[in-house]
Coordinates of C-alpha atoms in Angstrom, one line a residue:
M114 CA 0.0 0.0 0.0
T115 CA 1.3 3.5 -0.9
L116 CA 2.3 5.6 2.1
E117 CA -0.2 8.5 2.4
L118 CA 1.8 11.7 2.3
V119 CA -1.2 13.7 3.4
P120 CA -3.5 11.3 5.3
A121 CA -7.2 11.3 4.4
R122 CA -8.1 11.2 8.0
E123 CA -6.0 14.3 8.8
L124 CA -7.8 16.3 6.1
A125 CA -11.2 15.0 7.2
F126 CA -10.4 16.0 10.8
Q127 CA -9.4 19.5 9.7
L128 CA -12.3 20.0 7.4
Y129 CA -15.2 18.5 9.4
D130 CA -14.1 18.5 13.1
V131 CA -12.1 21.7 13.2
L132 CA -13.6 23.9 10.5
G133 CA -17.1 22.5 10.1
V134 CA -17.1 22.9 6.3
E135 CA -20.4 21.0 5.9
A136 CA -22.1 24.1 7.1
L137 CA -21.1 25.8 3.9
C138 CA -23.5 23.6 2.0
Q139 CA -26.3 25.7 3.4
R140 CA -25.1 28.7 1.4
P141 CA -26.4 29.1 -2.2
P142 CA -23.0 28.7 -4.0
F143 CA -22.5 25.3 -2.4
A144 CA -26.1 24.1 -2.1
E145 CA -25.5 21.2 -4.5
H146 CA -22.7 19.8 -2.3
S147 CA -22.5 17.6 0.7
R148 CA -19.8 15.8 2.6
A149 CA -20.1 13.0 0.1
T150 CA -19.2 15.3 -2.8
F151 CA -16.4 16.8 -0.8
D152 CA -15.0 13.4 0.0
A153 CA -15.3 12.3 -3.7
A154 CA -13.2 15.3 -4.7
L155 CA -10.6 14.6 -2.0
E156 CA -10.4 11.0 -3.0
T157 CA -10.0 11.9 -6.7
A158 CA -7.2 14.4 -5.9
Q159 CA -5.4 11.8 -3.7
R160 CA -5.6 9.2 -6.5
L161 CA -4.4 11.6 -9.2
A162 CA -1.5 12.8 -7.0
D163 CA -0.4 9.3 -6.2
D164 CA -0.8 7.8 -9.7
L165 CA 0.3 10.6 -12.0
F166 CA 2.2 13.3 -10.0
R167 CA 4.2 11.4 -7.4
P168 CA 5.8 8.8 -9.8
H169 CA 7.7 11.4 -11.8
N170 CA 8.7 13.8 -9.0
R171 CA 12.3 12.5 -8.8
K172 CA 12.6 12.2 -12.6
A173 CA 11.6 15.8 -13.2
D174 CA 14.1 16.8 -10.5
L175 CA 16.9 14.9 -12.2
E176 CA 16.0 15.8 -15.8
E177 CA 15.5 19.6 -15.5
P178 CA 13.8 21.7 -18.2
R179 CA 16.2 22.4 -21.1
I180 CA 16.1 24.3 -24.4
E181 CA 16.1 22.4 -27.6
N182 CA 15.7 24.1 -30.9
G183 CA 14.4 27.2 -29.2
K184 CA 11.7 25.4 -27.2
V185 CA 11.6 24.3 -23.6
R186 CA 11.5 20.5 -23.2
L187 CA 10.2 18.8 -20.0
V188 CA 9.8 15.2 -19.1
P189 CA 6.6 14.0 -20.8
E190 CA 5.0 12.9 -17.6
V191 CA 4.4 16.6 -16.7
K192 CA 2.0 17.2 -19.5
A193 CA 0.2 13.9 -18.9
A194 CA -0.3 14.7 -15.2
L195 CA -1.6 18.2 -15.9
A196 CA -3.9 16.9 -18.7
A197 CA -5.5 14.5 -16.2
F198 CA -5.7 17.3 -13.6
A199 CA -7.6 19.3 -16.2
E200 CA -9.8 16.4 -17.2
A201 CA -10.8 15.9 -13.6
G202 CA -11.9 19.5 -13.4
F203 CA -9.4 20.7 -10.8
F204 CA -8.4 23.9 -12.7
A205 CA -12.0 25.0 -12.1
A206 CA -12.7 23.2 -8.8
H207 CA -13.9 26.4 -7.1
R208 CA -15.4 28.2 -10.2
H209 CA -19.0 28.7 -11.1
E210 CA -20.6 26.0 -13.2
S211 CA -20.9 28.5 -16.1
L212 CA -17.1 28.1 -16.5
G213 CA -17.3 24.4 -16.1
G214 CA -16.5 24.6 -12.4
M215 CA -17.4 22.3 -9.6
Q216 CA -18.3 25.3 -7.3
L217 CA -16.4 23.7 -4.4
P218 CA -15.7 25.9 -1.4
W219 CA -12.2 27.3 -1.6
T220 CA -11.4 25.4 1.7
V221 CA -12.2 22.0 0.1
A222 CA -10.3 23.0 -3.1
Q223 CA -7.2 23.8 -1.1
A224 CA -7.5 20.6 0.9
C225 CA -7.5 18.8 -2.5
A226 CA -4.4 20.8 -3.5
T227 CA -2.4 19.6 -0.5
H228 CA -2.1 16.2 -2.1
F229 CA -0.5 17.7 -5.2
H230 CA 1.8 19.9 -3.3
A231 CA 3.1 16.9 -1.3
A232 CA 3.4 14.6 -4.3
N233 CA 5.1 16.9 -6.8
V234 CA 5.1 20.6 -6.2
A235 CA 7.1 21.3 -9.4
T236 CA 4.5 19.9 -11.7
F237 CA 1.6 21.3 -9.6
S238 CA 3.0 24.8 -9.7
Y239 CA 1.9 25.2 -13.4
A240 CA -1.7 24.5 -12.2
F241 CA -1.8 26.7 -9.1
L242 CA -0.2 29.7 -10.9
T243 CA -2.9 29.3 -13.6
I244 CA -5.6 29.2 -11.0
A245 CA -4.3 32.2 -9.2
A246 CA -3.9 34.2 -12.4
A247 CA -7.5 33.4 -13.4
N248 CA -8.8 34.4 -10.0
L249 CA -7.1 37.8 -10.5
L250 CA -8.6 38.2 -14.0
E251 CA -12.1 37.3 -12.7
V252 CA -11.9 40.2 -10.2
F253 CA -10.1 43.0 -12.2
A254 CA -10.2 42.2 -16.0
A255 CA -12.6 43.9 -18.4
D256 CA -15.4 41.7 -19.7
D257 CA -13.8 41.3 -23.1
L258 CA -10.6 39.9 -21.6
K259 CA -12.6 37.6 -19.4
R260 CA -14.5 36.2 -22.4
L261 CA -11.2 35.5 -24.1
Y262 CA -9.2 34.0 -21.3
L263 CA -11.2 32.8 -18.3
K264 CA -12.8 29.7 -19.8
P265 CA -9.6 28.4 -21.5
M266 CA -7.8 28.9 -18.2
A267 CA -10.6 27.1 -16.3
E268 CA -10.4 24.3 -18.7
G269 CA -6.6 24.0 -18.4
R270 CA -6.0 24.9 -22.1
F271 CA -4.3 28.2 -21.3
F272 CA -1.8 28.4 -18.4
G273 CA -0.9 31.6 -16.4
T274 CA 2.0 33.3 -14.8
M275 CA 2.8 36.4 -12.8
A276 CA 5.7 38.4 -14.3
L277 CA 6.8 40.9 -11.6
S278 CA 10.5 40.7 -10.9
E279 CA 13.2 42.1 -13.1
P280 CA 17.0 41.5 -13.1
Q281 CA 17.7 44.8 -11.4
A282 CA 14.6 45.0 -9.2
G283 CA 13.9 41.6 -7.5
S284 CA 11.5 42.3 -4.6
S285 CA 11.8 46.1 -5.1
L286 CA 8.9 46.4 -7.5
A287 CA 9.1 50.2 -7.3
D288 CA 12.2 50.0 -9.5
I289 CA 10.8 48.0 -12.4
R290 CA 11.7 49.3 -15.9
T291 CA 9.3 47.5 -18.2
R292 CA 7.5 50.1 -20.2
A293 CA 3.9 50.3 -21.6
T294 CA 3.1 52.6 -24.5
P295 CA -0.6 53.2 -25.3
T296 CA -1.8 52.9 -28.9
P297 CA -4.9 54.2 -30.7
E298 CA -6.1 50.6 -31.0
G299 CA -6.6 50.2 -27.3
F300 CA -3.7 47.9 -26.4
F301 CA -0.3 48.9 -25.1
R302 CA 3.1 48.1 -26.6
I303 CA 5.2 46.4 -23.9
E304 CA 9.0 46.5 -23.8
G305 CA 11.3 45.2 -21.1
G306 CA 12.6 42.1 -19.4
K307 CA 11.4 39.9 -16.6
M308 CA 13.3 37.5 -14.4
W309 CA 12.5 34.5 -12.2
I310 CA 9.2 33.8 -14.1
S311 CA 8.0 30.3 -13.1
A312 CA 6.2 28.5 -15.9
G313 CA 7.1 31.4 -18.3
E314 CA 7.7 29.2 -21.3
H315 CA 6.8 25.7 -22.2
E316 CA 4.7 23.5 -24.6
L317 CA 2.3 22.3 -22.0
S318 CA -0.7 24.4 -23.1
E319 CA -2.2 26.2 -26.1
N320 CA -1.3 29.6 -24.7
I321 CA 0.5 31.2 -21.7
V322 CA -1.2 34.2 -20.1
H323 CA 1.4 36.5 -18.5
L324 CA 0.3 39.0 -15.9
V325 CA 2.9 41.7 -16.3
L326 CA 3.8 44.7 -14.2
A327 CA 4.9 47.7 -16.3
R328 CA 5.0 51.5 -16.2
I329 CA 2.9 53.5 -18.6
Q330 CA 4.8 56.3 -20.3
G331 CA 4.6 59.4 -18.1
A332 CA 3.4 57.5 -15.0
P333 CA 4.6 58.6 -11.6
A334 CA 7.8 57.1 -10.2
G335 CA 7.7 54.4 -7.6
I336 CA 4.9 51.9 -6.9
K337 CA 2.2 54.6 -7.6
G338 CA 3.0 54.5 -11.3
I339 CA 2.9 50.7 -11.9
S340 CA 0.1 49.2 -14.0
L341 CA -0.9 45.6 -14.7
F342 CA -1.2 44.1 -18.1
L343 CA -2.4 40.8 -19.7
V344 CA 0.3 39.8 -22.1
P345 CA -0.4 36.5 -23.9
R346 CA 2.2 34.3 -25.6
F347 CA -0.1 34.2 -28.6
R348 CA -2.7 36.9 -29.4
P349 CA -6.4 36.1 -29.9
D350 CA -5.8 35.8 -33.7
G351 CA -3.1 33.3 -33.1
A352 CA -0.1 35.6 -33.9
F353 CA 3.0 35.3 -31.8
N354 CA 3.1 38.2 -29.4
D355 CA 6.9 39.0 -29.2
V356 CA 7.4 37.3 -25.8
R357 CA 10.8 35.6 -26.1
L358 CA 12.7 33.2 -24.0
A359 CA 16.1 34.7 -23.1
G360 CA 17.3 31.9 -20.8
L361 CA 16.5 29.5 -18.0
N362 CA 17.3 29.8 -14.3
H363 CA 18.3 26.7 -12.4
K364 CA 17.2 26.6 -8.8
M365 CA 18.1 24.2 -6.0
G366 CA 14.4 23.1 -5.8
W367 CA 11.3 22.9 -7.9
R368 CA 13.6 21.8 -10.7
G369 CA 10.7 20.4 -12.7
T370 CA 9.2 23.9 -12.9
V371 CA 10.7 25.8 -15.8
N372 CA 12.0 29.2 -14.5
T373 CA 12.6 31.7 -17.1
V374 CA 14.2 35.0 -18.2
L375 CA 11.8 36.7 -20.6
K376 CA 12.3 39.5 -23.1
L377 CA 9.1 41.5 -24.0
G378 CA 8.9 43.5 -27.2
E379 CA 12.4 43.0 -28.6
S380 CA 11.0 43.3 -32.0
G381 CA 8.7 46.2 -31.0
D382 CA 5.5 44.2 -31.3
C383 CA 4.6 42.8 -27.8
R384 CA 1.0 43.8 -27.0
G385 CA -0.6 44.0 -23.6
W386 CA -4.0 44.8 -22.4
L387 CA -4.6 46.8 -19.2
V388 CA -6.0 44.9 -16.2
G389 CA -7.7 47.1 -13.6
P390 CA -7.1 50.9 -13.4
A391 CA -4.0 52.5 -14.7
N392 CA -1.2 53.0 -12.1
Q393 CA -2.9 50.7 -9.7
G394 CA -1.3 47.5 -11.0
L395 CA 0.4 46.6 -7.7
A396 CA -2.9 46.7 -5.8
C397 CA -4.4 44.4 -8.4
M398 CA -1.4 42.1 -8.4
F399 CA -1.5 41.8 -4.6
H400 CA -4.8 40.0 -5.0
M401 CA -2.9 37.2 -6.7
M402 CA 0.2 37.6 -4.5
N403 CA -1.8 37.4 -1.2
E404 CA -3.6 34.3 -2.5
A405 CA -0.2 32.9 -3.6
R406 CA 1.3 33.6 -0.2
I407 CA -1.3 31.5 1.5
V408 CA -0.8 28.8 -1.1
I409 CA 2.9 28.9 -0.5
G410 CA 2.3 28.4 3.2
L411 CA 0.1 25.5 2.4
S412 CA 2.7 24.1 0.1
A413 CA 5.3 24.3 2.8
A414 CA 2.9 22.6 5.2
A415 CA 2.2 19.8 2.7
M416 CA 5.9 19.2 2.0
A417 CA 6.6 19.2 5.8
M418 CA 3.8 16.7 6.1
A419 CA 5.3 14.5 3.4
G420 CA 8.7 14.6 5.1
Y421 CA 7.1 13.9 8.5
R422 CA 5.2 10.9 7.1
L423 CA 8.3 9.5 5.3
S424 CA 10.6 9.9 8.3
L425 CA 8.0 8.4 10.6
D426 CA 7.8 5.4 8.4
Y427 CA 11.5 5.1 8.3
A428 CA 11.8 5.5 12.0
K429 CA 9.4 2.7 12.6
N430 CA 11.3 0.3 10.3
R431 CA 14.9 1.2 10.8
P432 CA 16.6 -0.9 13.6
Q433 CA 19.5 0.8 15.2
G434 CA 20.9 1.0 18.7
R435 CA 19.4 -0.1 22.0
A436 CA 17.7 1.6 24.9
P437 CA 20.1 3.5 27.2
D438 CA 19.7 0.9 30.0
A439 CA 20.1 -2.1 27.6
K440 CA 23.7 -3.1 28.2
D441 CA 23.7 -6.5 26.5
P442 CA 25.0 -6.1 22.9
A443 CA 23.6 -9.5 22.1
Q444 CA 20.1 -8.1 22.4
P445 CA 18.4 -7.2 19.2
Q446 CA 18.4 -3.6 18.0
M447 CA 15.3 -1.6 18.4
P448 CA 13.6 0.6 15.8
I449 CA 15.0 4.2 16.0
I450 CA 11.5 5.5 16.9
G451 CA 12.2 4.1 20.3
H452 CA 14.9 6.7 20.9
T453 CA 13.7 9.8 22.7
D454 CA 15.5 12.3 20.5
V455 CA 13.9 10.8 17.4
K456 CA 10.6 11.2 19.1
R457 CA 11.5 14.8 19.7
M458 CA 12.2 15.4 16.1
L459 CA 9.0 13.6 15.0
L460 CA 6.9 15.6 17.4
A461 CA 8.5 18.8 16.1
Q462 CA 7.6 17.8 12.6
K463 CA 4.1 16.8 13.5
A464 CA 3.5 20.1 15.3
A465 CA 4.8 22.1 12.4
A466 CA 3.2 20.2 9.6
E467 CA -0.2 19.6 11.1
G468 CA -0.2 23.0 12.6
A469 CA 0.6 24.8 9.4
L470 CA -1.9 22.7 7.5
A471 CA -4.6 23.6 10.0
L472 CA -3.8 27.3 9.8
G473 CA -3.7 27.2 6.0
L474 CA -7.1 25.6 5.8
Y475 CA -8.4 28.1 8.3
C476 CA -7.2 30.9 6.0
A477 CA -9.0 29.1 3.1
R478 CA -12.2 29.0 5.2
L479 CA -11.8 32.7 5.8
V480 CA -11.8 33.2 2.0
D481 CA -15.2 31.4 1.8
E482 CA -16.5 33.5 4.7
Q483 CA -15.3 36.7 3.0
K484 CA -17.2 35.7 -0.2
T485 CA -20.3 34.0 1.0
A486 CA -21.2 34.9 4.6
E487 CA -24.7 36.4 4.7
D488 CA -23.8 39.1 7.3
E489 CA -21.7 42.0 6.0
S490 CA -19.8 42.3 9.4
E491 CA -18.8 38.6 9.1
R492 CA -17.4 39.2 5.7
R493 CA -15.5 42.2 6.9
D494 CA -14.1 40.4 9.9
A495 CA -13.0 37.5 7.7
G496 CA -11.1 40.0 5.5
L497 CA -9.4 41.5 8.4
L498 CA -8.3 38.1 9.8
L499 CA -7.0 37.2 6.3
D500 CA -5.0 40.4 6.1
I501 CA -3.1 39.8 9.3
L502 CA -2.8 36.0 9.0
T503 CA -1.4 36.1 5.4
P504 CA 2.2 37.1 6.3
I505 CA 2.1 34.7 9.3
M506 CA 0.9 31.8 7.2
K507 CA 3.4 32.4 4.5
A508 CA 6.5 33.1 6.7
W509 CA 5.8 31.0 9.7
S510 CA 4.8 27.9 7.7
S511 CA 7.7 28.2 5.3
E512 CA 10.2 28.6 8.2
L513 CA 8.9 25.8 10.4
G514 CA 8.1 23.6 7.3
L515 CA 11.7 23.8 6.2
K516 CA 12.9 23.0 9.7
A517 CA 10.6 20.0 9.7
N518 CA 12.2 18.7 6.5
D519 CA 15.6 19.2 8.0
Q520 CA 14.6 17.0 10.9
A521 CA 13.2 14.4 8.5
I522 CA 16.7 14.2 6.9
Q523 CA 18.3 13.9 10.3
I524 CA 16.0 11.0 11.2
H525 CA 17.1 9.2 8.1
G526 CA 20.7 9.6 9.2
G527 CA 23.3 9.4 6.4
Y528 CA 20.7 8.0 4.0
G529 CA 18.8 11.3 4.3
Y530 CA 21.5 13.2 2.6
T531 CA 21.5 11.0 -0.5
R532 CA 19.1 11.1 -3.4
D533 CA 18.1 7.5 -2.7
Y534 CA 15.5 8.9 -0.3
P535 CA 12.9 11.6 -1.1
V536 CA 13.5 13.7 2.0
E537 CA 16.6 15.3 0.4
Q538 CA 14.5 16.6 -2.5
L539 CA 11.7 17.7 -0.2
Y540 CA 14.1 19.9 1.7
R541 CA 15.4 21.5 -1.5
D542 CA 11.9 22.1 -2.8
N543 CA 10.7 23.6 0.5
R544 CA 13.8 25.8 0.8
L545 CA 12.4 28.0 -2.0
N546 CA 9.2 28.9 0.0
P547 CA 10.9 31.4 2.4
I548 CA 11.8 33.3 -0.8
H549 CA 8.6 32.9 -2.9
E550 CA 6.0 35.7 -3.0
G551 CA 8.2 38.1 -1.0
T552 CA 10.9 37.1 1.4
N553 CA 10.0 36.2 4.9
G554 CA 11.8 39.4 6.1
I555 CA 9.4 41.4 3.9
Q556 CA 6.5 39.5 5.4
S557 CA 7.6 40.5 8.9
I558 CA 7.7 44.2 7.9
D559 CA 4.3 43.8 6.3
L560 CA 2.9 42.3 9.5
L561 CA 4.3 44.8 12.0
G562 CA 4.5 47.9 9.7
R563 CA 1.1 47.5 8.1
K564 CA -1.2 44.7 9.2
A565 CA -0.8 44.9 13.0
V566 CA -1.4 48.7 13.1
M567 CA -3.8 49.4 10.3
A568 CA -7.2 50.9 11.2
D569 CA -6.0 51.4 14.8
G570 CA -5.0 47.8 15.1
A571 CA -8.4 46.4 14.1
A572 CA -7.0 43.2 12.5
L573 CA -4.7 42.4 15.4
K574 CA -7.5 43.1 18.0
L575 CA -9.8 40.7 16.1
L576 CA -7.2 38.0 15.9
L577 CA -6.4 38.2 19.6
A578 CA -10.1 38.1 20.3
E579 CA -10.2 34.8 18.4
F580 CA -7.3 33.5 20.5
R581 CA -9.1 34.5 23.7
A582 CA -12.3 32.8 22.6
T583 CA -10.4 29.5 22.2
A584 CA -8.6 30.0 25.5
K585 CA -12.0 30.5 27.2
A586 CA -13.4 27.4 25.5
A587 CA -10.4 25.4 26.8
H588 CA -10.6 26.7 30.3
A589 CA -12.6 23.8 31.7
D590 CA -10.8 20.8 30.1
L591 CA -7.3 22.2 29.4
P592 CA -6.9 25.0 31.9
D593 CA -3.0 25.1 31.9
Y594 CA -3.0 25.6 28.1
A595 CA -5.8 28.2 28.4
L596 CA -3.8 30.2 31.0
A597 CA -0.5 30.0 29.0
L598 CA -2.2 31.2 25.8
G599 CA -3.9 34.0 27.7
E600 CA -0.5 35.2 29.0
A601 CA 1.0 35.1 25.5
I602 CA -1.9 37.2 24.3
D603 CA -1.2 39.8 27.0
R604 CA 2.5 39.9 26.0
I605 CA 1.5 40.6 22.4
E606 CA -0.7 43.5 23.4
T607 CA 1.9 45.0 25.8
V608 CA 4.8 44.6 23.3
T609 CA 2.8 46.2 20.5
L610 CA 1.9 49.2 22.6
R611 CA 5.6 49.5 23.6
L612 CA 6.7 49.4 20.0
L613 CA 4.2 52.0 18.9
A614 CA 5.4 54.3 21.7
G615 CA 8.9 53.7 20.6
R616 CA 8.0 54.7 17.0
E617 CA 6.6 58.0 18.3
A618 CA 9.8 58.6 20.2
H619 CA 12.5 57.2 17.9
G620 CA 10.9 56.9 14.4
G621 CA 10.2 54.1 12.0
P622 CA 13.6 52.5 11.5
L623 CA 13.8 51.4 15.1
F624 CA 10.2 50.4 15.1
L625 CA 10.8 47.9 12.3
A626 CA 14.3 46.9 13.2
N627 CA 13.2 43.7 15.0
A628 CA 10.1 43.0 12.8
W629 CA 11.2 39.4 12.4
A630 CA 11.1 38.8 16.1
Y631 CA 7.6 40.2 16.2
L632 CA 6.5 37.8 13.5
E633 CA 8.1 34.9 15.4
M634 CA 6.3 36.0 18.6
L635 CA 3.0 36.2 16.9
G636 CA 3.6 33.1 14.8
H637 CA 4.4 30.9 17.8
T638 CA 1.4 32.2 19.6
T639 CA -0.7 31.5 16.5
M640 CA 0.8 28.0 16.5
A641 CA -0.3 27.5 20.1
W642 CA -3.8 28.8 19.3
I643 CA -4.3 26.6 16.2
W644 CA -3.1 23.5 18.2
L645 CA -5.4 24.3 21.1
T646 CA -8.2 24.5 18.6
Q647 CA -7.2 21.0 17.3
A648 CA -6.9 19.6 20.8
L649 CA -10.5 20.7 21.6
A650 CA -11.8 19.2 18.4
A651 CA -9.9 15.9 19.1
R652 CA -11.3 15.4 22.6
P653 CA -14.1 13.0 21.4
Y654 CA -11.5 10.7 19.8
A655 CA -10.0 8.3 22.4
D656 CA -8.0 6.4 19.7
E657 CA -4.4 6.8 18.7
F658 CA -5.2 9.7 16.4
G659 CA -6.9 11.7 19.1
K660 CA -4.1 11.0 21.6
G661 CA -1.5 12.0 19.1
K662 CA -3.3 15.4 18.6
L663 CA -3.3 16.0 22.4
Q664 CA 0.4 15.1 22.8
A665 CA 1.4 17.3 19.9
C666 CA -0.5 20.2 21.6
R667 CA 1.3 19.4 24.8
Y668 CA 4.6 19.6 22.9
V669 CA 3.7 23.0 21.4
F670 CA 2.9 24.5 24.8
A671 CA 5.9 23.0 26.4
W672 CA 8.5 23.7 23.7
E673 CA 7.3 26.4 21.3
L674 CA 5.0 28.9 23.1
P675 CA 7.6 29.6 25.9
K676 CA 9.9 31.1 23.2
T677 CA 7.6 34.1 23.0
K678 CA 8.7 35.3 26.4
A679 CA 12.3 35.9 25.3
L680 CA 11.0 37.4 22.0
A681 CA 8.7 39.8 23.9
D682 CA 11.5 40.9 26.2
L683 CA 13.8 41.6 23.2
L684 CA 11.0 43.6 21.4
A685 CA 10.0 45.6 24.5
S686 CA 13.7 46.6 25.1
L687 CA 13.6 48.4 21.7
D688 CA 17.0 46.7 21.0
S689 CA 18.9 48.5 18.3
T690 CA 21.7 46.0 17.8
T691 CA 21.0 45.2 14.1
L692 CA 20.1 48.8 13.3
D693 CA 23.3 50.1 14.7
M694 CA 25.5 47.7 12.9
H695 CA 27.8 49.5 10.4
E696 CA 28.5 48.0 7.0
A697 CA 32.2 48.3 7.6
W698 CA 32.0 46.1 10.7
F699 CA 31.0 43.0 8.9

């Protein structure tokens, strides 16, 4: 039997016991669904991932994309897997039936996606980039662009990318140089270069829809002058659109995802169509980027889960050593799972993987609330919670997910560092996620500099109220955890006020100097909250599954939450060590 990388029971627990997604079936967009249809979609996703994505994960890693006769060549299994993904309807899983969609809740669609992230993130990246690009177009594109591109993307015939970065700009999008010149015909002529464009060139689909950031001639400098354009590989009449492959980038992970350098308009004939208002392209693009940040967090969680499951299986079956009090060398060796330090690493992985998975699906549930809740205040609150949880989900999950994969390698011992076992590749693949969609340092600045303080701290206050509600619910059965979480909440409030006072006294640079420590503090507290939520949901289960949930919660409160005390002390001191460091001293 194939080892489940993301166990079906784990997803069922998160969806039905923790998040109560069956209640969504009472809302009009999901009225045709039930737990039976949700389960059918999950089973189909797991089967496809196991049968068509997972088998070529290693092959696509070893046989990277290459250029032959001016075209990108991939292993053939990539196209076959994505064709099956399209045939099963997963490109349009959450879309309206008018686009051929299943109208699944976003929460269920993302639960299905975890199987593909865990099985083969490189191949799946073509799909989730397309889904995210289509989501952006559905919100911001003009009707004529929607008619041309949404349905083919929902069917998996057109694939999508987001083309933001440039060789000289990287994450500093205010410095992009790609130009857009208006024409009397209504389109813009695009000229420039883009770097690090995943899925930017291939022969997997009929067309590639690039979402390109560019500056209209005469637009203001900085981010206020950036616009967003739809730039297809082929125009609606089938003509080539002067989007040329200039080279391939070769990353340490996601090697099966072609990563490109693109030249736009070298022959002066690259056409782009404006998406959203002029000079507001970054705001439109953030719709896709914020979605992608949560997806990246879920991807990190799924790969952490895969590493955990593989190392757990290895630990159960690898005999080595004996118990500390077993002195007789003639006694048989015991499986390494019997060693306490191996249990420590497995617990750490379980806490990170299942915690990040729970948080990611909670964020997906907020998307459904934001779109379909009947009460306007509930939709607004869901949006606020999404705002503040997005940088935490992306950064915390990718940091702890990577550490979990590191521990999976360690459990495998020397074998873990070889390509004979999949944990080595999982680590390399997951290592990209702290960089994807804005570095984790950028996420921390976004959290403290914007999300925690916007609207007089409305989002932070709402999140802490959610934490307190869970602590209150746990007071009777899990009082020690409820008390510890309450103390952590108090620390966050106190430290945030101290930082704001420091900003008034000393200015912005010191306020943001230790933003990473703030994200860690809030991230570890979020981890404790999400695990206490799981512990409460697991109480009815007296089996091994339920006991495992309670023990992992115990681990988080004993090993992870206490770290917030030191972080809070550092932040409250307004420490300026990093700010005061001179370049010449390095």
